[in-house]
Short mmCIF file of C-alpha atoms and ligand atoms in Angstrom, two decimals:
data_model
loop_
_atom_site.label_atom_id
_atom_site.label_comp_id
_atom_site.label_asym_id
_atom_site.label_seq_id
_atom_site.Cartn_x
_atom_site.Cartn_y
_atom_site.Cartn_z
CA UNK A 1 92.33 127.10 113.90
CA UNK A 2 91.65 123.58 114.94
CA UNK A 3 95.34 121.30 114.44
CA UNK A 4 93.93 118.15 114.70
CA UNK A 5 91.40 116.25 111.66
CA UNK A 6 89.40 112.58 112.08
CA UNK A 7 87.74 111.45 109.23
CA UNK A 8 85.19 108.65 109.82
CA UNK A 9 85.01 106.12 106.64
CA UNK A 10 82.15 104.06 107.51
CA UNK A 11 82.15 100.36 105.41
CA UNK A 12 82.67 97.54 106.46
CA UNK A 13 82.14 94.44 105.16
CA UNK A 14 80.06 93.27 107.77
CA UNK A 15 79.48 94.23 111.98
CA UNK A 16 81.59 92.24 114.02
CA UNK A 17 79.86 91.34 117.64
CA UNK A 18 80.89 93.90 119.59
CA UNK A 19 80.61 96.97 117.85
CA UNK A 20 78.70 99.40 118.27
CA UNK A 21 80.50 101.58 115.90
CA UNK A 22 79.56 103.55 113.09
CA UNK A 23 79.52 101.23 110.63
CA UNK A 24 77.98 100.57 106.94
CA UNK A 25 77.73 97.46 105.78
CA UNK A 26 76.60 96.15 102.22
CA UNK A 27 77.19 99.40 100.88
CA UNK A 28 80.60 99.22 99.85
CA UNK A 29 78.13 101.06 96.32
CA UNK A 30 78.54 104.30 97.84
CA UNK A 31 82.30 104.64 98.70
CA UNK A 32 82.81 107.29 95.79
CA UNK A 33 79.36 109.37 96.57
CA UNK A 34 80.71 109.16 100.53
CA UNK A 35 84.05 110.13 99.40
CA UNK A 36 82.81 113.01 97.04
CA UNK A 37 81.16 113.93 100.53
CA UNK A 38 84.67 113.73 102.64
CA UNK A 39 85.70 116.07 100.38
CA UNK A 40 82.72 118.73 100.42
CA UNK A 41 82.21 118.95 104.08
CA UNK A 42 86.45 119.22 104.27
CA UNK A 43 86.13 122.53 101.62
CA UNK A 44 83.18 123.57 103.20
CA UNK A 45 85.32 123.40 107.06
CA UNK A 46 88.19 125.04 104.98
CA UNK A 47 88.24 128.67 107.28
CA UNK A 48 88.38 126.69 110.64
CA UNK A 49 91.75 124.29 109.83
CA UNK A 50 95.30 125.56 111.28
CA UNK A 51 98.62 123.65 110.34
CA UNK A 52 97.39 120.12 110.60
CA UNK A 53 99.59 118.44 113.58
CA UNK A 54 97.44 114.79 112.62
CA UNK A 55 94.86 113.47 110.66
CA UNK A 56 93.42 110.38 111.43
CA UNK A 57 91.47 108.17 108.62
CA UNK A 58 89.33 105.67 111.09
CA UNK A 59 86.76 103.81 110.47
CA UNK A 60 84.97 101.07 109.74
CA UNK A 61 87.16 99.42 107.58
CA UNK A 62 89.11 102.29 105.65
CA UNK A 63 91.31 100.64 104.38
CA UNK A 64 87.98 99.70 102.34
CA UNK A 65 88.00 102.48 100.67
CA UNK A 66 91.29 101.14 99.09
CA UNK A 67 94.11 103.01 98.14
CA UNK A 68 93.03 105.70 95.52
CA UNK A 69 89.71 106.69 96.84
CA UNK A 70 92.77 107.24 100.06
CA UNK A 71 95.15 109.25 97.82
CA UNK A 72 92.86 111.19 96.62
CA UNK A 73 91.51 112.14 99.41
CA UNK A 74 94.46 113.21 100.63
CA UNK A 75 95.05 115.42 97.95
CA UNK A 76 93.00 117.91 99.66
CA UNK A 77 94.31 117.57 102.90
CA UNK A 78 97.81 117.24 101.80
CA UNK A 79 97.84 121.15 102.00
CA UNK A 80 96.64 121.77 105.43
CA UNK A 81 99.20 119.71 106.21
CA UNK A 82 102.29 121.08 108.90
CA UNK A 83 105.53 119.98 108.43
CA UNK A 84 106.55 116.15 110.09
CA UNK A 85 102.52 115.85 110.46
CA UNK A 86 101.01 112.28 111.49
CA UNK A 87 98.08 111.00 109.66
CA UNK A 88 96.93 108.50 110.92
CA UNK A 89 95.22 105.01 109.28
CA UNK A 90 93.06 102.09 111.49
CA UNK A 91 93.18 98.35 108.19
CA UNK A 92 91.79 95.53 108.89
CA UNK A 93 93.89 92.88 108.19
CA UNK A 94 92.06 90.80 106.01
CA UNK A 95 91.70 93.50 103.48
CA UNK A 96 95.39 94.50 103.15
CA UNK A 97 98.75 93.69 102.13
CA UNK A 98 102.24 94.35 101.11
CA UNK A 99 101.00 96.47 97.64
CA UNK A 100 97.76 97.96 99.27
CA UNK A 101 99.84 98.92 101.86
CA UNK A 102 103.06 100.41 99.23
CA UNK A 103 100.07 102.52 97.95
CA UNK A 104 98.95 103.54 101.03
CA UNK A 105 101.63 104.61 102.22
CA UNK A 106 102.56 106.58 98.91
CA UNK A 107 99.54 108.74 99.09
CA UNK A 108 100.74 109.93 102.59
CA UNK A 109 99.77 107.28 105.37
CA UNK A 110 102.99 107.58 107.64
CA UNK A 111 101.19 104.87 110.79
CA UNK A 112 98.42 102.47 110.43
CA UNK A 113 96.68 101.00 113.72
CA UNK A 114 95.71 97.57 112.68
CA UNK A 115 92.44 95.44 113.92
CA UNK A 116 94.03 91.77 115.97
CA UNK A 117 91.85 91.83 118.65
CA UNK A 118 93.86 88.49 118.88
CA UNK A 119 95.64 86.25 117.79
CA UNK A 120 92.99 83.16 119.15
CA UNK A 121 91.03 81.39 116.85
CA UNK A 122 88.19 80.24 119.55
CA UNK A 123 88.19 84.30 120.29
CA UNK A 124 88.26 85.57 116.84
CA UNK A 125 85.57 82.79 116.26
CA UNK A 126 84.27 84.54 119.33
CA UNK A 127 84.88 88.28 118.03
CA UNK A 128 82.80 87.68 114.53
CA UNK A 129 86.35 88.38 113.08
CA UNK A 130 86.51 87.49 109.89
CA UNK A 131 90.72 88.47 109.66
CA UNK A 132 92.60 84.83 111.11
CA UNK A 133 95.90 84.94 112.60
CA UNK A 134 98.30 83.83 109.98
CA UNK A 135 96.05 87.34 107.96
CA UNK A 136 97.22 89.56 111.22
CA UNK A 137 100.80 88.71 111.30
CA UNK A 138 101.14 88.74 107.42
CA UNK A 139 99.33 92.27 108.10
CA UNK A 140 101.44 93.23 110.42
CA UNK A 141 104.39 91.87 108.82
CA UNK A 142 103.63 93.01 105.85
CA UNK A 143 103.38 97.38 106.76
CA UNK A 144 107.13 96.33 108.91
CA UNK A 145 107.99 95.81 106.29
CA UNK A 146 106.62 98.80 103.49
CA UNK A 147 108.76 100.96 105.88
CA UNK A 148 105.86 103.28 108.15
CA UNK A 149 106.65 105.84 110.54
CA UNK A 150 104.61 103.51 113.33
CA UNK A 151 102.82 100.32 113.51
CA UNK A 152 100.22 99.61 116.43
CA UNK A 153 97.66 97.24 116.60
CA UNK A 154 95.01 96.93 118.43
CA UNK A 155 93.44 93.59 120.76
CA UNK A 156 90.92 92.95 123.09
CA UNK A 157 91.12 91.13 126.78
CA UNK A 158 88.18 89.94 129.17
CA UNK A 159 86.14 88.25 125.66
CA UNK A 160 83.70 84.99 126.62
CA UNK A 161 86.00 82.26 126.96
CA UNK A 162 89.65 83.86 127.23
CA UNK A 163 91.45 81.96 129.51
CA UNK A 164 95.27 83.75 131.20
CA UNK A 165 97.47 80.69 129.18
CA UNK A 166 95.69 82.83 126.20
CA UNK A 167 96.30 86.23 127.46
CA UNK A 168 99.60 85.20 127.25
CA UNK A 169 100.24 83.69 123.69
CA UNK A 170 98.22 87.35 123.08
CA UNK A 171 100.85 89.53 125.13
CA UNK A 172 104.26 86.78 123.86
CA UNK A 173 102.85 87.46 120.19
CA UNK A 174 102.37 91.42 120.26
CA UNK A 175 106.59 91.08 121.63
CA UNK A 176 107.27 88.37 118.64
CA UNK A 177 106.03 91.32 116.65
CA UNK A 178 107.52 93.27 118.14
CA UNK A 179 105.26 96.23 117.45
CA UNK A 180 106.40 100.18 117.76
CA UNK A 181 102.62 100.48 119.35
CA UNK A 182 99.61 98.02 120.84
CA UNK A 183 96.24 99.84 122.17
CA UNK A 184 94.86 97.05 124.89
CA UNK A 185 91.14 97.85 125.93
CA UNK A 186 88.28 95.94 127.64
CA UNK A 187 85.43 94.11 125.93
CA UNK A 188 83.27 96.36 126.70
CA UNK A 189 79.59 95.29 125.89
CA UNK A 190 77.35 97.56 124.21
CA UNK A 191 73.72 97.87 123.26
CA UNK A 192 72.35 96.64 120.31
CA UNK A 193 75.75 93.71 118.86
CA UNK A 194 75.31 90.59 118.54
CA UNK A 195 77.11 89.90 122.04
CA UNK A 196 74.91 91.33 123.48
CA UNK A 197 72.08 89.98 122.20
CA UNK A 198 73.48 86.59 122.92
CA UNK A 199 74.05 87.39 126.81
CA UNK A 200 77.57 85.55 126.77
CA UNK A 201 78.95 86.31 130.86
CA UNK A 202 81.72 88.61 130.30
CA UNK A 203 84.74 87.16 132.22
CA UNK A 204 84.19 88.17 136.82
CA UNK A 205 85.43 91.67 138.29
CA UNK A 206 88.97 89.79 139.72
CA UNK A 207 90.01 88.31 136.31
CA UNK A 208 89.00 91.04 134.19
CA UNK A 209 91.81 93.29 136.81
CA UNK A 210 94.62 90.53 137.46
CA UNK A 211 95.11 90.36 132.64
CA UNK A 212 95.12 94.49 132.62
CA UNK A 213 97.16 93.74 135.29
CA UNK A 214 99.53 91.48 133.60
CA UNK A 215 98.66 92.64 130.11
CA UNK A 216 101.01 96.22 132.30
CA UNK A 217 103.77 93.96 133.96
CA UNK A 218 104.59 92.46 129.98
CA UNK A 219 104.44 95.32 127.86
CA UNK A 220 106.65 97.37 130.08
CA UNK A 221 109.33 94.80 130.53
CA UNK A 222 109.79 94.29 126.92
CA UNK A 223 109.88 97.94 126.87
CA UNK A 224 106.30 99.66 125.89
CA UNK A 225 106.06 102.59 128.32
CA UNK A 226 102.16 102.36 129.54
CA UNK A 227 102.18 106.37 128.58
CA UNK A 228 97.72 105.80 128.84
CA UNK A 229 95.27 103.57 130.18
CA UNK A 230 94.66 101.10 127.33
CA UNK A 231 97.99 101.65 125.27
CA UNK A 232 101.44 101.07 125.16
CA UNK A 233 104.40 102.64 122.99
CA UNK A 234 108.09 102.65 121.90
CA UNK A 235 109.95 105.89 122.61
CA UNK A 236 108.79 108.17 120.31
CA UNK A 237 106.11 106.43 119.12
CA UNK A 238 103.32 107.35 121.36
CA UNK A 239 100.35 108.86 119.14
CA UNK A 240 99.99 111.82 119.01
CA UNK A 241 96.08 112.49 117.49
CA UNK A 242 94.99 110.29 120.22
CA UNK A 243 97.46 112.03 122.64
CA UNK A 244 95.77 115.44 121.09
CA UNK A 245 91.81 113.82 122.58
CA UNK A 246 93.93 113.13 125.95
CA UNK A 247 94.56 117.09 125.82
CA UNK A 248 91.67 118.25 125.59
CA UNK A 249 92.43 119.70 122.25
CA UNK A 250 90.15 120.41 119.40
CA UNK A 251 89.70 118.39 116.28
CA UNK A 252 87.43 119.03 113.75
CA UNK A 253 85.57 115.35 113.06
CA UNK A 254 84.32 114.78 108.63
CA UNK A 255 81.70 111.97 107.19
CA UNK A 256 79.54 110.55 108.59
CA UNK A 257 78.70 110.09 112.39
CA UNK A 258 81.93 111.75 112.77
CA UNK A 259 81.98 114.13 116.15
CA UNK A 260 83.96 117.35 117.10
CA UNK A 261 84.82 120.57 119.19
CA UNK A 262 85.29 123.69 118.14
CA UNK A 263 86.08 126.60 120.95
CA UNK A 264 83.47 125.40 123.58
CA UNK A 265 81.01 124.43 120.62
CA UNK A 266 80.57 120.28 120.71
CA UNK A 267 79.54 118.87 117.18
CA UNK A 268 77.66 115.41 115.93
CA UNK A 269 77.18 115.01 112.35
CA UNK A 270 73.57 113.24 111.31
CA UNK A 271 75.25 109.38 111.61
CA UNK A 272 72.64 106.64 108.37
CA UNK A 273 74.85 107.14 104.88
CA UNK A 274 71.21 108.00 103.47
CA UNK A 275 71.48 111.41 105.06
CA UNK A 276 74.43 112.41 105.27
CA UNK A 277 74.85 111.27 101.07
CA UNK A 278 71.73 113.65 100.83
CA UNK A 279 72.83 116.92 102.65
CA UNK A 280 76.36 117.02 101.44
CA UNK A 281 74.17 116.95 97.42
CA UNK A 282 71.49 119.13 98.32
CA UNK A 283 73.65 121.98 100.39
CA UNK A 284 76.90 121.29 100.96
CA UNK A 285 76.43 120.49 104.72
CA UNK A 286 75.31 117.32 106.88
CA UNK A 287 72.84 117.63 109.13
CA UNK A 288 74.55 118.44 113.06
CA UNK A 289 73.29 118.60 116.38
CA UNK A 290 75.49 121.01 118.28
CA UNK A 291 75.96 122.00 121.95
CA UNK A 292 77.78 124.24 123.69
CA UNK A 293 79.68 123.03 126.36
CA UNK A 294 79.06 124.64 130.36
CA UNK A 295 83.18 125.53 132.04
CA UNK A 296 81.62 123.02 135.13
CA UNK A 297 81.32 119.68 131.24
CA UNK A 298 84.71 121.67 130.20
CA UNK A 299 86.36 120.93 133.67
CA UNK A 300 85.42 117.43 133.66
CA UNK A 301 86.64 116.62 130.56
CA UNK A 302 90.17 117.98 131.19
CA UNK A 303 90.03 115.09 134.60
CA UNK A 304 88.92 112.61 132.98
CA UNK A 305 90.94 112.66 130.11
CA UNK A 306 93.81 113.82 132.01
CA UNK A 307 94.56 111.85 134.88
CA UNK A 308 94.19 109.00 131.83
CA UNK A 309 97.87 109.19 130.74
CA UNK A 310 101.16 109.44 132.73
CA UNK A 311 102.05 112.79 132.59
CA UNK A 312 100.72 114.89 135.27
CA UNK A 313 97.72 117.12 134.97
CA UNK A 314 98.28 121.09 135.03
CA UNK A 315 95.53 122.40 137.28
CA UNK A 316 95.86 125.88 136.55
CA UNK A 317 94.47 125.13 132.98
CA UNK A 318 92.06 122.60 133.61
CA UNK A 319 90.39 124.34 136.75
CA UNK A 320 89.82 122.34 139.55
CA UNK A 321 87.94 118.64 140.54
CA UNK A 322 85.26 118.62 141.91
CA UNK A 323 86.15 117.81 145.60
CA UNK A 324 89.86 119.30 146.17
CA UNK A 325 90.08 117.63 149.81
CA UNK A 326 90.21 114.11 148.12
CA UNK A 327 93.25 115.28 146.15
CA UNK A 328 94.83 115.33 149.57
CA UNK A 329 92.99 112.00 151.08
CA UNK A 330 93.79 110.16 147.45
CA UNK A 331 97.90 111.35 147.60
CA UNK A 332 97.37 109.71 151.27
CA UNK A 333 96.42 106.46 150.62
CA UNK A 334 99.33 106.44 147.87
CA UNK A 335 96.40 106.28 144.41
CA UNK A 336 97.95 109.95 143.23
CA UNK A 337 100.71 112.60 143.34
CA UNK A 338 100.49 116.37 144.04
CA UNK A 339 103.87 118.59 143.07
CA UNK A 340 102.16 122.48 143.17
CA UNK A 341 99.87 122.64 140.41
CA UNK A 342 100.27 119.13 138.47
CA UNK A 343 98.90 116.27 139.67
CA UNK A 344 99.05 112.48 138.79
CA UNK A 345 97.82 108.73 138.78
CA UNK A 346 100.27 106.94 140.17
CA UNK A 347 100.65 103.83 139.45
CA UNK A 348 98.12 101.67 141.84
CA UNK A 349 96.42 105.15 141.28
CA UNK A 350 96.34 103.91 137.47
CA UNK A 351 94.93 100.72 138.36
CA UNK A 352 92.10 101.78 140.08
CA UNK A 353 91.52 105.36 137.50
CA UNK A 354 87.73 105.46 138.08
CA UNK A 355 87.39 104.97 141.57
CA UNK A 356 89.82 107.63 141.77
CA UNK A 357 87.81 109.82 138.56
CA UNK A 358 84.37 109.25 140.53
CA UNK A 359 86.07 110.94 144.11
CA UNK A 360 86.88 114.10 143.02
CA UNK A 361 84.14 114.81 140.65
CA UNK A 362 80.93 114.52 139.87
CA UNK A 363 79.29 112.85 136.60
CA UNK A 364 75.55 113.67 135.48
C1 LIG B 1 87.02 102.07 115.52
S1 LIG B 1 87.53 100.51 115.80
C2 LIG B 1 87.97 99.79 114.19
C3 LIG B 1 88.93 99.51 113.94
C4 LIG B 1 89.31 98.74 112.34
N1 LIG B 1 87.90 98.65 111.96
C5 LIG B 1 88.89 96.94 112.94
O1 LIG B 1 87.85 96.61 113.24
O2 LIG B 1 89.76 97.02 113.01
C6 LIG B 1 89.36 100.68 116.28
C7 LIG B 1 89.56 99.30 118.17
O3 LIG B 1 88.57 100.26 119.06
C8 LIG B 1 87.81 98.37 119.71
N2 LIG B 1 87.15 98.34 119.87
C9 LIG B 1 85.90 98.12 118.75
N3 LIG B 1 84.50 97.25 119.35
C10 LIG B 1 84.59 97.64 121.89
C11 LIG B 1 84.93 97.46 121.63
N4 LIG B 1 83.25 96.65 122.21
N5 LIG B 1 85.01 97.06 123.22
C12 LIG B 1 86.14 97.23 123.65
N6 LIG B 1 86.66 98.29 122.28
C13 LIG B 1 86.56 97.54 121.28
C14 LIG B 1 88.78 97.31 118.94
O4 LIG B 1 89.93 97.27 119.38
C15 LIG B 1 89.16 98.03 117.46
O5 LIG B 1 89.84 97.41 116.40
S1 LIG B 2 84.36 96.53 114.78
FE1 LIG B 2 86.16 97.04 112.45
S2 LIG B 2 85.61 96.24 111.81
FE2 LIG B 2 84.19 95.31 112.88
S3 LIG B 2 82.44 95.99 112.43
FE3 LIG B 2 83.30 97.56 113.65
S4 LIG B 2 84.44 98.94 112.69
FE4 LIG B 2 84.01 96.90 110.89
#
């Protein structure tokens, strides 16, 4: 029985230059058909749903579904929710206003994650973002007024051309807004994106490492806990849905391209919208690729995900690392701490997490 549900809502007004997600541009006329299809898929998976502790509506741009469709979807989900469930939705700033937030909240959304990416006009232009910095500020302020339990924003660092002064200005904006939660990712150049095709040079590695250290130090100074590699929260505002992924719990994913992991089996729904809608109309289930997760794969995932957190990983549950002898060496080097069966990265270790993982695990 799963306790965590993800729903993929793929529609976007345009594709941002760095985005490699499963998104559909120019297909807004298919939103109703898509909503119907996802509801059918939810019905088909009913048997595996336990009391849901978290639900996450991601995308794409879920807010392009508009409040009435989100409300219809959540009416179907509501009977499965555990008391106090977290119901998150991603939102693009230019698609929401105070009235929309009120309707999302009334529909049952408890937590919103707003895609800011930056407050610097030059960087928003490099990223092909539609929202201006002012729209981001207004979207956050209105969400705070609307009274969601948690308001989060996403930012990027390592954007081509980004300077230390621009980074400092973004940090100051985040602090001034006083959001509950911040996700601050290093920009990755994904295959088949406009940024990749343009071949724009990224800031060098040292710049990225310094930027990361600055972000962590400054957000901590402003009262955020660095609870995961790229995530920061005020007390009690950690994203419970993301924690479920990092704790390698089972989850069900609905919609085009969505991934599920249940009882050691992982499957991915087909990622073409037309194919997904066709499957749902003809046989009520999407085409999928399925993989039985071998023990070694699950063990490696538990380590890879678990060491992202600032809380210890229980190695009795996770299983041993591929190279157990590396544990003592890394502990002597001040990169991790071992206490009985529990392992956690030190602060220094967290900044070089990938290097630590490569000493502990084989990656195939
Ligand atoms: C599913 S995405 C999209 C959410 C929303 N549609 C938006 O654009 O704001 C969630 C977050 O992933 C991050 N992200 C997307 N592409 C990325 C990339 N190439 N490298 C690093 N982070 C990325 C962004 O911060 C984004 O807000
Ligand atoms: S970054 Fe967000 S808005 Fe931009 S294309 Fe990707 S999902 Fe859509």
